[in-house]
Short mmCIF file of C-alpha atoms and ligand atoms in Angstrom, two decimals:
data_model
loop_
_atom_site.label_atom_id
_atom_site.label_comp_id
_atom_site.label_asym_id
_atom_site.label_seq_id
_atom_site.Cartn_x
_atom_site.Cartn_y
_atom_site.Cartn_z
CA MET A 806 -115.84 -67.09 112.07
CA GLU A 807 -116.92 -64.19 109.09
CA LYS A 808 -118.95 -61.46 110.85
CA ILE A 809 -123.19 -61.74 110.92
CA LYS A 810 -124.23 -59.14 108.73
CA MET A 811 -127.02 -57.16 109.16
CA THR A 812 -129.65 -54.89 107.09
CA THR A 813 -131.51 -52.66 108.97
CA PRO A 814 -130.52 -50.17 111.08
CA ILE A 815 -130.96 -50.97 115.73
CA VAL A 816 -131.97 -47.65 117.36
CA GLU A 817 -129.23 -47.73 120.14
CA MET A 818 -130.02 -45.57 123.01
CA ASP A 819 -126.65 -45.45 125.24
CA GLY A 820 -127.65 -44.58 129.20
CA ASP A 821 -125.61 -43.93 132.21
CA GLU A 822 -123.84 -44.46 134.82
CA MET A 823 -122.83 -48.08 135.58
CA THR A 824 -124.93 -49.70 132.72
CA ARG A 825 -123.22 -47.27 130.52
CA ILE A 826 -119.83 -49.16 131.31
CA LEU A 827 -121.90 -52.39 131.07
CA TRP A 828 -122.79 -51.27 128.00
CA GLN A 829 -119.34 -50.59 126.30
CA TYR A 830 -118.54 -54.01 127.55
CA ILE A 831 -120.96 -55.80 126.06
CA LYS A 832 -120.51 -54.29 123.01
CA ASP A 833 -116.40 -54.49 123.05
CA GLU A 834 -116.76 -58.94 124.20
CA LEU A 835 -120.09 -59.76 123.07
CA LEU A 836 -121.28 -58.20 119.79
CA LEU A 837 -118.53 -56.52 117.73
CA PRO A 838 -116.17 -59.94 117.67
CA PHE A 839 -119.46 -61.39 116.05
CA VAL A 840 -121.78 -58.86 114.21
CA ASP A 841 -121.04 -56.50 112.03
CA LEU A 842 -122.79 -54.54 113.82
CA HIS A 843 -125.15 -51.86 112.23
CA THR A 844 -126.98 -49.03 115.31
CA GLU A 845 -128.66 -45.62 114.37
CA TYR A 846 -126.58 -44.80 118.20
CA TYR A 847 -128.25 -42.31 120.05
CA ASP A 848 -126.77 -40.44 123.38
CA LEU A 849 -129.00 -40.90 125.98
CA GLY A 850 -126.89 -40.41 128.62
CA LEU A 851 -127.61 -37.35 131.11
CA VAL A 852 -125.40 -35.02 129.76
CA HIS A 853 -126.58 -35.64 126.45
CA ARG A 854 -130.04 -35.18 127.29
CA ASN A 855 -129.12 -31.96 128.83
CA GLU A 856 -127.47 -30.87 125.50
CA THR A 857 -130.20 -31.60 123.26
CA ASP A 858 -132.88 -30.19 125.96
CA ASP A 859 -133.87 -33.62 125.34
CA GLN A 860 -134.71 -33.86 121.96
CA VAL A 861 -132.82 -36.35 121.38
CA THR A 862 -135.07 -38.98 123.59
CA VAL A 863 -137.77 -37.71 121.02
CA ASP A 864 -136.14 -38.54 118.39
CA ALA A 865 -134.21 -41.71 119.30
CA ALA A 866 -138.72 -42.97 119.98
CA HIS A 867 -139.24 -41.13 116.45
CA ALA A 868 -136.37 -42.96 114.93
CA THR A 869 -138.09 -46.68 116.68
CA GLN A 870 -140.68 -46.31 115.12
CA LYS A 871 -138.94 -45.79 111.65
CA TYR A 872 -137.30 -48.64 112.39
CA GLY A 873 -138.92 -51.06 113.95
CA VAL A 874 -136.27 -52.09 116.87
CA ALA A 875 -134.61 -50.62 119.33
CA VAL A 876 -132.46 -51.59 122.65
CA LYS A 877 -132.41 -49.29 125.61
CA CYS A 878 -129.67 -48.88 128.51
CA ALA A 879 -130.77 -47.63 132.05
CA THR A 880 -131.12 -44.35 132.57
CA ILE A 881 -131.17 -41.76 134.49
CA THR A 882 -134.36 -39.79 136.38
CA PRO A 883 -133.69 -36.58 137.62
CA ASN A 884 -134.78 -35.90 140.95
CA ALA A 885 -133.79 -32.60 142.43
CA ALA A 886 -130.30 -33.89 143.31
CA ARG A 887 -129.60 -35.30 139.66
CA VAL A 888 -130.28 -32.10 138.95
CA LYS A 889 -127.54 -30.07 140.72
CA GLU A 890 -125.29 -33.00 140.35
CA TYR A 891 -125.42 -32.72 136.85
CA GLY A 892 -125.86 -28.66 136.25
CA LEU A 893 -129.07 -29.27 134.54
CA LYS A 894 -131.72 -26.79 133.02
CA GLU A 895 -134.37 -28.37 134.07
CA MET A 896 -136.11 -31.57 135.58
CA TYR A 897 -136.00 -33.86 132.37
CA LYS A 898 -139.39 -36.68 132.80
CA SER A 899 -138.41 -40.34 132.76
CA PRO A 900 -137.25 -41.11 129.35
CA ASN A 901 -138.99 -44.82 129.43
CA GLY A 902 -142.32 -41.99 129.85
CA THR A 903 -141.23 -39.97 127.41
CA ILE A 904 -140.97 -42.73 124.83
CA ARG A 905 -143.97 -45.17 125.82
CA ALA A 906 -145.74 -41.48 125.16
CA ILE A 907 -144.31 -41.89 121.78
CA LEU A 908 -144.61 -45.38 121.22
CA ASP A 909 -148.00 -46.30 123.00
CA GLY A 910 -146.90 -49.67 124.60
CA THR A 911 -147.29 -52.44 126.75
CA VAL A 912 -144.31 -53.59 128.54
CA PHE A 913 -143.72 -57.26 128.96
CA ARG A 914 -141.59 -58.10 131.67
CA ALA A 915 -140.17 -62.33 132.66
CA PRO A 916 -137.77 -63.61 135.01
CA ILE A 917 -134.82 -65.34 133.40
CA GLN A 918 -134.68 -68.41 134.80
CA VAL A 919 -131.12 -70.70 135.62
CA LYS A 920 -130.63 -73.76 137.51
CA GLY A 921 -129.00 -72.82 140.86
CA ILE A 922 -131.58 -69.83 141.27
CA GLU A 923 -134.70 -71.39 141.30
CA PRO A 924 -138.00 -69.54 142.32
CA CYS A 925 -139.62 -69.65 145.63
CA VAL A 926 -142.71 -71.40 143.78
CA LYS A 927 -141.17 -74.60 143.07
CA ASN A 928 -144.07 -75.75 140.98
CA TRP A 929 -142.96 -72.18 138.46
CA LYS A 930 -140.53 -74.61 135.67
CA LYS A 931 -140.70 -71.67 132.63
CA PRO A 932 -140.77 -68.13 132.99
CA ILE A 933 -144.46 -66.33 133.73
CA THR A 934 -144.77 -63.29 131.67
CA ILE A 935 -146.39 -59.82 133.21
CA ALA A 936 -147.86 -57.46 130.20
CA ARG A 937 -148.45 -54.46 132.73
CA HIS A 938 -151.17 -51.89 131.07
CA ALA A 939 -149.09 -48.50 131.56
CA TYR A 940 -151.81 -46.30 131.57
CA GLY A 941 -153.75 -44.83 134.14
CA ASP A 942 -156.49 -45.91 136.78
CA VAL A 943 -154.52 -45.05 140.18
CA TYR A 944 -151.61 -43.74 138.58
CA LYS A 945 -153.86 -40.55 136.83
CA ALA A 946 -156.54 -40.19 139.87
CA ASN A 947 -157.96 -37.33 141.30
CA GLU A 948 -158.48 -38.00 144.98
CA MET A 949 -159.51 -35.87 147.81
CA VAL A 950 -160.19 -35.92 151.73
CA ILE A 951 -163.65 -35.61 153.05
CA PRO A 952 -163.35 -33.53 156.21
CA GLY A 953 -166.89 -34.44 157.62
CA PRO A 954 -170.11 -35.35 156.34
CA GLY A 955 -171.68 -33.94 153.37
CA LYS A 956 -172.31 -35.69 149.66
CA VAL A 957 -169.65 -37.13 147.01
CA GLU A 958 -171.19 -37.59 143.30
CA LEU A 959 -169.10 -38.15 140.06
CA VAL A 960 -170.48 -35.34 137.49
CA TYR A 961 -169.77 -36.30 133.87
CA THR A 962 -170.56 -32.78 131.65
CA ASP A 963 -170.69 -33.57 128.05
CA GLU A 964 -169.84 -30.95 125.46
CA ASN A 965 -173.48 -29.65 125.30
CA GLY A 966 -173.33 -28.91 128.95
CA GLU A 967 -175.83 -31.67 129.88
CA GLU A 968 -174.81 -33.40 133.49
CA THR A 969 -174.97 -36.67 134.26
CA ARG A 970 -174.35 -37.74 138.16
CA ALA A 971 -173.98 -40.74 140.26
CA LEU A 972 -173.38 -40.77 143.96
CA VAL A 973 -170.40 -41.54 145.52
CA HIS A 974 -171.51 -41.52 149.16
CA THR A 975 -172.92 -39.79 151.25
CA PHE A 976 -170.01 -38.93 154.11
CA THR A 977 -171.72 -38.83 157.85
CA GLU A 978 -167.86 -38.50 159.29
CA PRO A 979 -164.36 -38.02 157.61
CA GLY A 980 -163.25 -40.19 155.22
CA ILE A 981 -161.55 -40.17 151.65
CA VAL A 982 -162.29 -40.35 148.01
CA GLN A 983 -160.76 -40.98 144.63
CA GLY A 984 -162.02 -40.63 141.04
CA GLN A 985 -159.83 -43.04 138.13
CA HIS A 986 -160.01 -42.81 134.94
CA ASN A 987 -158.82 -44.88 131.70
CA LEU A 988 -159.52 -44.95 127.74
CA ASN A 989 -161.31 -47.32 125.28
CA ARG A 990 -158.24 -46.34 122.89
CA SER A 991 -155.69 -47.19 125.54
CA ILE A 992 -157.22 -50.57 126.75
CA GLU A 993 -157.84 -51.32 123.32
CA SER A 994 -153.72 -51.38 122.60
CA PHE A 995 -152.96 -52.72 125.81
CA ALA A 996 -154.99 -55.47 124.30
CA ARG A 997 -153.94 -56.14 120.74
CA SER A 998 -150.77 -55.34 122.14
CA CYS A 999 -150.90 -58.65 124.47
CA PHE A 1000 -152.94 -60.61 121.45
CA ASN A 1001 -149.35 -60.21 119.40
CA TYR A 1002 -147.30 -60.77 122.06
CA ALA A 1003 -148.70 -64.40 122.63
CA LEU A 1004 -148.80 -64.83 119.06
CA ASP A 1005 -144.97 -63.62 118.43
CA THR A 1006 -143.97 -66.08 121.44
CA LYS A 1007 -146.50 -68.75 121.05
CA GLN A 1008 -147.47 -68.72 125.12
CA ASP A 1009 -151.16 -68.13 126.57
CA LEU A 1010 -152.51 -65.54 127.26
CA TRP A 1011 -154.33 -65.04 131.17
CA PHE A 1012 -156.07 -61.73 131.93
CA ALA A 1013 -157.96 -60.95 135.14
CA THR A 1014 -159.38 -58.04 136.45
CA LYS A 1015 -162.66 -57.90 139.41
CA ASP A 1016 -165.34 -57.25 136.73
CA THR A 1017 -167.74 -58.80 139.27
CA ILE A 1018 -167.35 -55.75 141.72
CA SER A 1019 -166.08 -53.22 138.86
CA LYS A 1020 -169.59 -53.63 136.76
CA LYS A 1021 -168.84 -50.68 134.44
CA TYR A 1022 -164.97 -49.98 134.47
CA ASP A 1023 -163.11 -53.77 134.86
CA HIS A 1024 -165.77 -54.78 132.70
CA THR A 1025 -165.49 -52.66 130.38
CA PHE A 1026 -161.50 -54.00 130.10
CA LYS A 1027 -163.31 -57.27 130.61
CA ASP A 1028 -165.64 -56.63 126.91
CA LEU A 1029 -163.09 -54.98 125.06
CA PHE A 1030 -160.41 -57.80 124.97
CA GLN A 1031 -163.05 -60.10 124.35
CA GLU A 1032 -164.49 -58.20 121.45
CA ILE A 1033 -160.52 -57.67 119.76
CA TYR A 1034 -159.99 -61.35 120.57
CA GLU A 1035 -162.82 -62.68 118.41
CA LYS A 1036 -162.78 -59.78 116.04
CA GLU A 1037 -159.32 -60.16 115.39
CA TYR A 1038 -157.45 -62.86 116.98
CA GLU A 1039 -159.63 -66.08 117.46
CA ALA A 1040 -158.87 -68.19 114.33
CA ARG A 1041 -154.92 -66.98 114.33
CA PHE A 1042 -155.10 -68.11 118.45
CA LYS A 1043 -156.33 -71.89 117.21
CA GLU A 1044 -154.25 -72.03 114.63
CA ALA A 1045 -151.10 -71.07 116.94
CA GLY A 1046 -152.03 -73.68 119.47
CA ILE A 1047 -152.45 -70.90 121.72
CA THR A 1048 -155.27 -69.89 123.96
CA TYR A 1049 -157.14 -66.64 125.57
CA PHE A 1050 -158.73 -66.68 128.63
CA TYR A 1051 -160.54 -64.43 131.27
CA THR A 1052 -160.85 -65.23 134.67
CA LEU A 1053 -161.43 -62.73 137.93
CA ILE A 1054 -158.07 -61.51 139.35
CA ASP A 1055 -158.51 -63.52 142.88
CA ASP A 1056 -158.69 -67.12 140.94
CA ALA A 1057 -155.34 -66.25 138.48
CA VAL A 1058 -153.54 -65.58 141.18
CA ALA A 1059 -154.61 -68.34 142.95
CA ARG A 1060 -154.14 -70.61 139.50
CA VAL A 1061 -150.23 -68.59 139.14
CA MET A 1062 -148.93 -70.18 142.50
CA LYS A 1063 -150.34 -73.76 141.09
CA ALA A 1064 -148.57 -72.97 137.08
CA GLU A 1065 -145.71 -74.23 136.01
CA GLY A 1066 -144.91 -70.92 134.15
CA GLY A 1067 -144.67 -70.20 130.42
CA PHE A 1068 -147.93 -68.00 129.57
CA ILE A 1069 -148.15 -64.12 129.72
CA TRP A 1070 -150.75 -62.81 132.28
CA ALA A 1071 -152.18 -59.46 131.19
CA CYS A 1072 -152.57 -56.99 134.03
CA LYS A 1073 -154.39 -53.68 134.94
CA ASN A 1074 -151.32 -51.23 135.74
CA TYR A 1075 -151.91 -51.23 139.78
CA ASP A 1076 -152.45 -55.16 139.67
CA GLY A 1077 -148.84 -55.81 137.05
CA ASP A 1078 -147.52 -52.99 138.97
CA VAL A 1079 -147.05 -55.43 142.18
CA MET A 1080 -147.21 -58.86 140.10
CA SER A 1081 -144.61 -58.48 138.54
CA ASP A 1082 -142.79 -57.29 141.84
CA MET A 1083 -143.38 -60.81 143.69
CA ILE A 1084 -142.89 -62.38 140.47
CA SER A 1085 -139.39 -61.11 139.77
CA SER A 1086 -138.56 -61.63 143.73
CA ALA A 1087 -140.00 -64.72 143.83
CA CYS A 1088 -137.28 -65.54 140.94
CA GLY A 1089 -134.11 -63.75 142.43
CA SER A 1090 -133.30 -60.43 141.31
CA LEU A 1091 -134.36 -57.84 138.90
CA ALA A 1092 -131.21 -57.82 136.80
CA MET A 1093 -132.31 -61.64 135.67
CA MET A 1094 -135.35 -60.19 134.22
CA THR A 1095 -136.42 -59.23 130.71
CA SER A 1096 -138.11 -56.66 129.25
CA VAL A 1097 -139.95 -54.83 126.49
CA LEU A 1098 -142.19 -52.49 124.67
CA VAL A 1099 -144.34 -53.75 122.51
CA SER A 1100 -146.56 -50.79 120.58
CA PRO A 1101 -150.11 -51.97 118.86
CA SER A 1102 -148.12 -51.05 115.47
CA GLY A 1103 -145.57 -53.37 115.82
CA VAL A 1104 -142.45 -51.39 117.14
CA TYR A 1105 -140.26 -53.27 120.19
CA GLU A 1106 -137.73 -51.34 122.56
CA TYR A 1107 -135.73 -54.35 124.61
CA GLU A 1108 -134.13 -52.90 127.90
CA ALA A 1109 -133.43 -54.09 131.52
CA ALA A 1110 -135.54 -53.55 134.05
CA HIS A 1111 -133.51 -52.37 136.53
CA GLY A 1112 -131.48 -48.67 136.92
CA THR A 1113 -128.26 -48.07 136.89
CA VAL A 1114 -126.90 -48.74 139.30
CA MET A 1115 -125.50 -45.84 141.42
CA ARG A 1116 -124.15 -47.63 144.07
CA HIS A 1117 -121.61 -49.92 141.76
CA TYR A 1118 -120.53 -46.95 139.68
CA TYR A 1119 -119.17 -44.42 142.27
CA LYS A 1120 -117.49 -47.65 143.40
CA HIS A 1121 -116.00 -47.65 139.99
CA LEU A 1122 -115.04 -43.88 139.62
CA ALA A 1123 -113.29 -44.82 143.23
CA GLY A 1124 -111.37 -46.90 141.42
CA GLU A 1125 -112.71 -50.13 143.40
CA GLU A 1126 -113.63 -53.45 141.66
CA THR A 1127 -117.38 -53.58 140.98
CA SER A 1128 -119.25 -56.99 140.62
CA THR A 1129 -122.05 -55.77 138.58
CA ASN A 1130 -124.62 -58.60 136.55
CA SER A 1131 -124.97 -57.71 132.90
CA VAL A 1132 -127.42 -60.26 132.23
CA ALA A 1133 -131.07 -58.36 131.90
CA THR A 1134 -128.47 -55.95 129.69
CA ILE A 1135 -127.36 -58.25 127.18
CA PHE A 1136 -130.58 -59.34 127.29
CA ALA A 1137 -132.15 -56.46 125.48
CA TRP A 1138 -129.39 -57.02 123.16
CA SER A 1139 -130.03 -60.79 122.27
CA GLY A 1140 -133.91 -59.50 122.28
CA ALA A 1141 -133.02 -56.78 119.98
CA LEU A 1142 -130.73 -58.78 117.80
CA ARG A 1143 -133.54 -61.98 117.37
CA LYS A 1144 -136.16 -59.44 116.41
CA CYS A 1145 -133.85 -57.64 113.53
CA GLY A 1146 -133.14 -61.82 112.04
CA GLU A 1147 -136.86 -62.46 112.59
CA LEU A 1148 -137.81 -59.06 111.12
CA ASP A 1149 -135.26 -58.80 108.39
CA GLN A 1150 -134.98 -62.42 107.87
CA LEU A 1151 -131.59 -62.89 108.71
CA PRO A 1152 -131.45 -66.67 110.46
CA GLU A 1153 -127.99 -66.39 111.70
CA LEU A 1154 -128.46 -63.13 113.49
CA THR A 1155 -131.53 -65.19 115.30
CA GLU A 1156 -129.34 -67.90 115.90
CA PHE A 1157 -126.68 -65.57 117.74
CA ALA A 1158 -129.21 -64.16 119.60
CA ASP A 1159 -130.01 -67.91 120.63
CA HIS A 1160 -126.41 -68.14 121.45
CA LEU A 1161 -125.68 -65.53 123.36
CA GLU A 1162 -128.67 -66.24 125.89
CA LYS A 1163 -127.22 -69.57 126.20
CA ALA A 1164 -123.72 -68.80 127.06
CA CYS A 1165 -125.29 -66.47 129.47
CA ILE A 1166 -126.81 -69.13 131.55
CA ASP A 1167 -124.29 -71.97 131.01
CA THR A 1168 -121.84 -69.82 132.96
CA ILE A 1169 -124.04 -68.95 135.47
CA GLU A 1170 -124.89 -72.49 135.59
CA SER A 1171 -121.46 -73.81 135.67
CA GLY A 1172 -121.05 -71.83 138.61
CA LYS A 1173 -119.51 -68.57 137.47
CA MET A 1174 -121.62 -65.28 138.51
CA THR A 1175 -121.77 -61.96 140.14
CA LYS A 1176 -121.81 -61.17 143.74
CA ASP A 1177 -125.58 -60.41 143.63
CA LEU A 1178 -126.43 -64.20 142.59
CA ALA A 1179 -123.54 -65.51 144.28
CA LEU A 1180 -125.58 -64.40 147.28
CA ILE A 1181 -128.34 -66.70 146.72
CA THR A 1182 -127.59 -69.23 144.61
CA ASP A 1183 -128.09 -73.34 146.05
CA LEU A 1184 -125.07 -73.93 143.93
CA GLU A 1185 -121.91 -75.03 145.93
CA HIS A 1186 -119.01 -73.03 145.84
CA PRO A 1187 -119.84 -70.11 142.92
CA VAL A 1188 -116.91 -68.43 141.64
CA VAL A 1189 -117.73 -64.68 142.01
CA LEU A 1190 -116.85 -62.59 139.09
CA ASN A 1191 -116.36 -59.21 138.47
CA SER A 1192 -118.42 -57.21 135.97
CA LEU A 1193 -116.14 -57.48 133.12
CA ASP A 1194 -114.39 -61.23 133.97
CA PHE A 1195 -118.34 -61.93 134.10
CA ILE A 1196 -118.40 -60.58 130.46
CA LYS A 1197 -115.59 -62.51 129.01
CA ALA A 1198 -116.28 -65.77 130.97
CA VAL A 1199 -119.67 -65.40 128.50
CA ARG A 1200 -117.61 -64.32 125.52
CA GLU A 1201 -115.36 -67.98 126.43
CA THR A 1202 -118.09 -70.16 126.82
CA LEU A 1203 -119.76 -68.24 123.26
CA GLU A 1204 -116.92 -69.35 121.85
CA ALA A 1205 -116.69 -72.56 122.72
CA SER A 1206 -120.69 -73.12 121.21
CA TYR A 1207 -119.55 -71.73 118.34
CA GLN A 1208 -116.46 -74.21 117.85
P1 NAP B 2294 -130.99 -49.67 140.46
O1 NAP B 2294 -130.04 -49.29 139.94
O2 NAP B 2294 -131.96 -50.61 140.43
O3 NAP B 2294 -130.15 -50.34 141.84
C1 NAP B 2294 -130.26 -50.78 143.36
C2 NAP B 2294 -130.25 -51.89 143.46
O4 NAP B 2294 -130.28 -52.93 143.17
C3 NAP B 2294 -128.11 -51.66 143.20
O5 NAP B 2294 -127.59 -50.78 144.03
C4 NAP B 2294 -127.92 -53.13 143.47
O6 NAP B 2294 -127.98 -53.03 145.07
C5 NAP B 2294 -128.98 -53.74 143.23
N1 NAP B 2294 -129.19 -53.91 141.70
C6 NAP B 2294 -129.94 -53.45 140.65
N2 NAP B 2294 -129.25 -53.76 139.49
C7 NAP B 2294 -128.08 -54.38 139.40
C8 NAP B 2294 -127.41 -55.41 138.76
N3 NAP B 2294 -127.92 -55.04 137.30
N4 NAP B 2294 -126.18 -55.93 139.34
C9 NAP B 2294 -126.27 -56.68 140.96
N5 NAP B 2294 -126.93 -55.56 141.84
C10 NAP B 2294 -128.37 -54.45 140.69
O7 NAP B 2294 -131.96 -48.44 141.07
P2 NAP B 2294 -131.34 -47.23 141.62
O8 NAP B 2294 -130.56 -47.18 142.36
O9 NAP B 2294 -132.37 -46.89 142.72
O10 NAP B 2294 -131.19 -46.38 141.08
C11 NAP B 2294 -130.20 -45.33 140.02
C12 NAP B 2294 -130.88 -44.90 138.87
O11 NAP B 2294 -131.11 -45.65 138.30
C13 NAP B 2294 -132.02 -43.11 139.05
O12 NAP B 2294 -131.27 -42.65 138.80
C14 NAP B 2294 -132.95 -44.10 139.01
O13 NAP B 2294 -133.84 -42.87 137.84
C15 NAP B 2294 -132.45 -45.13 138.03
N6 NAP B 2294 -133.86 -45.90 137.03
C16 NAP B 2294 -133.68 -46.42 135.59
C17 NAP B 2294 -134.82 -47.40 135.23
C18 NAP B 2294 -134.75 -47.43 133.56
O14 NAP B 2294 -134.44 -46.64 133.05
N7 NAP B 2294 -134.98 -48.75 133.04
C19 NAP B 2294 -135.72 -48.07 136.03
C20 NAP B 2294 -135.35 -47.97 137.80
C21 NAP B 2294 -134.90 -46.36 138.08
P3 NAP B 2294 -126.41 -52.82 145.75
O15 NAP B 2294 -126.51 -51.71 146.09
O16 NAP B 2294 -127.29 -53.79 147.36
O17 NAP B 2294 -125.79 -54.37 145.37
MG1 MG B 2295 -143.66 -51.36 141.24
#
């Protein structure tokens, strides 16, 4: 078979530890034999981030803006222990945070469903995609412990020094208080990312907040979504045969539990944090989850939702066998290749991405899987493979699908 050609390069961001090992196995076994892989390579491994004072992360994000599609390996976010372990010049910020701040996006996460690893919620037949707003609210709040009686107010001082005040509470006893914020610009770009992703994947979009209780804060989210929908997207949604609807967060939770799946659920920052963990654990494993950052300007960064699997890496270094699940990392590559195929109108590349994903699913459904899945599958007598042998089994399935 002749190798599939590419036009625009994919921005390739290599990473750390066990996922860096998987990254190379995936390229060697599943990509390079089939695709004339054209990437612009950025080494986001911690050693190289340290050598470049983290400039490489910024460069990789800018390259993503330039070329449009990136694929990222999991990376270490350094803490004090990592600073010591790697002899770092400083405690660098999370690469995902740096990249997100430059690309300004929304993270979409959906479980990868296979037969034999069934969701706990029996009626979920199709994946539910969570779209999590990644700015503000409780994650950028300020808070205070109130020691005793006294008055707490919100005070807004405009540029001319004019004050507007609102009473939070007149305390007669000890308590607590918190001030949150968000920005219209960020909410609007969250909304556009969600609408674009719904059109892209031809799925309905749900959005929910608690606007009945939070009549200004949550209501602003609801209003901005509605305004942008009517002005910019309603006609295109009708044409694509998909719907957008808003409901209260408690109603959304009740409906999700009864739904079949196959839609996007847009969540405010905190709701998205909590609900994406609920959906992924109900579906089995973080390694069976796709994750993509979509920017409002239409730039895409694909990644795995899990970390660098440090515990397995140290076993690997000690020469022990590992059985690390590479599915989320393979799907990060297939997602990027498919998007590249769509943008550059390369149907063979898009088809390859479909074949690669199907090969992963078929391999698992045939009973061959890594240990994490073997522990939770309903399939009888699963064959537990090590990290590399699982990838080789996927390659066999993939080769067969091209014959
Ligand atoms: P982790 O890498 O997600 O792994 C935690 C545990 O989950 C593993 O020890 C393993 O459990 C299981 N697991 C995760 N992915 C797996 C896979 N693909 N196959 C099989 N089992 C898997 O989280 P962590 O160990 O807390 O974090 C390690 C590093 O990752 C940290 O330095 C953190 O900063 C970084 N991190 C990066 C990202 C990112 O780049 N997107 C996200 C999160 C964390 P068992 O050990 O029980 O087998
Ligand atoms: Mg969380």
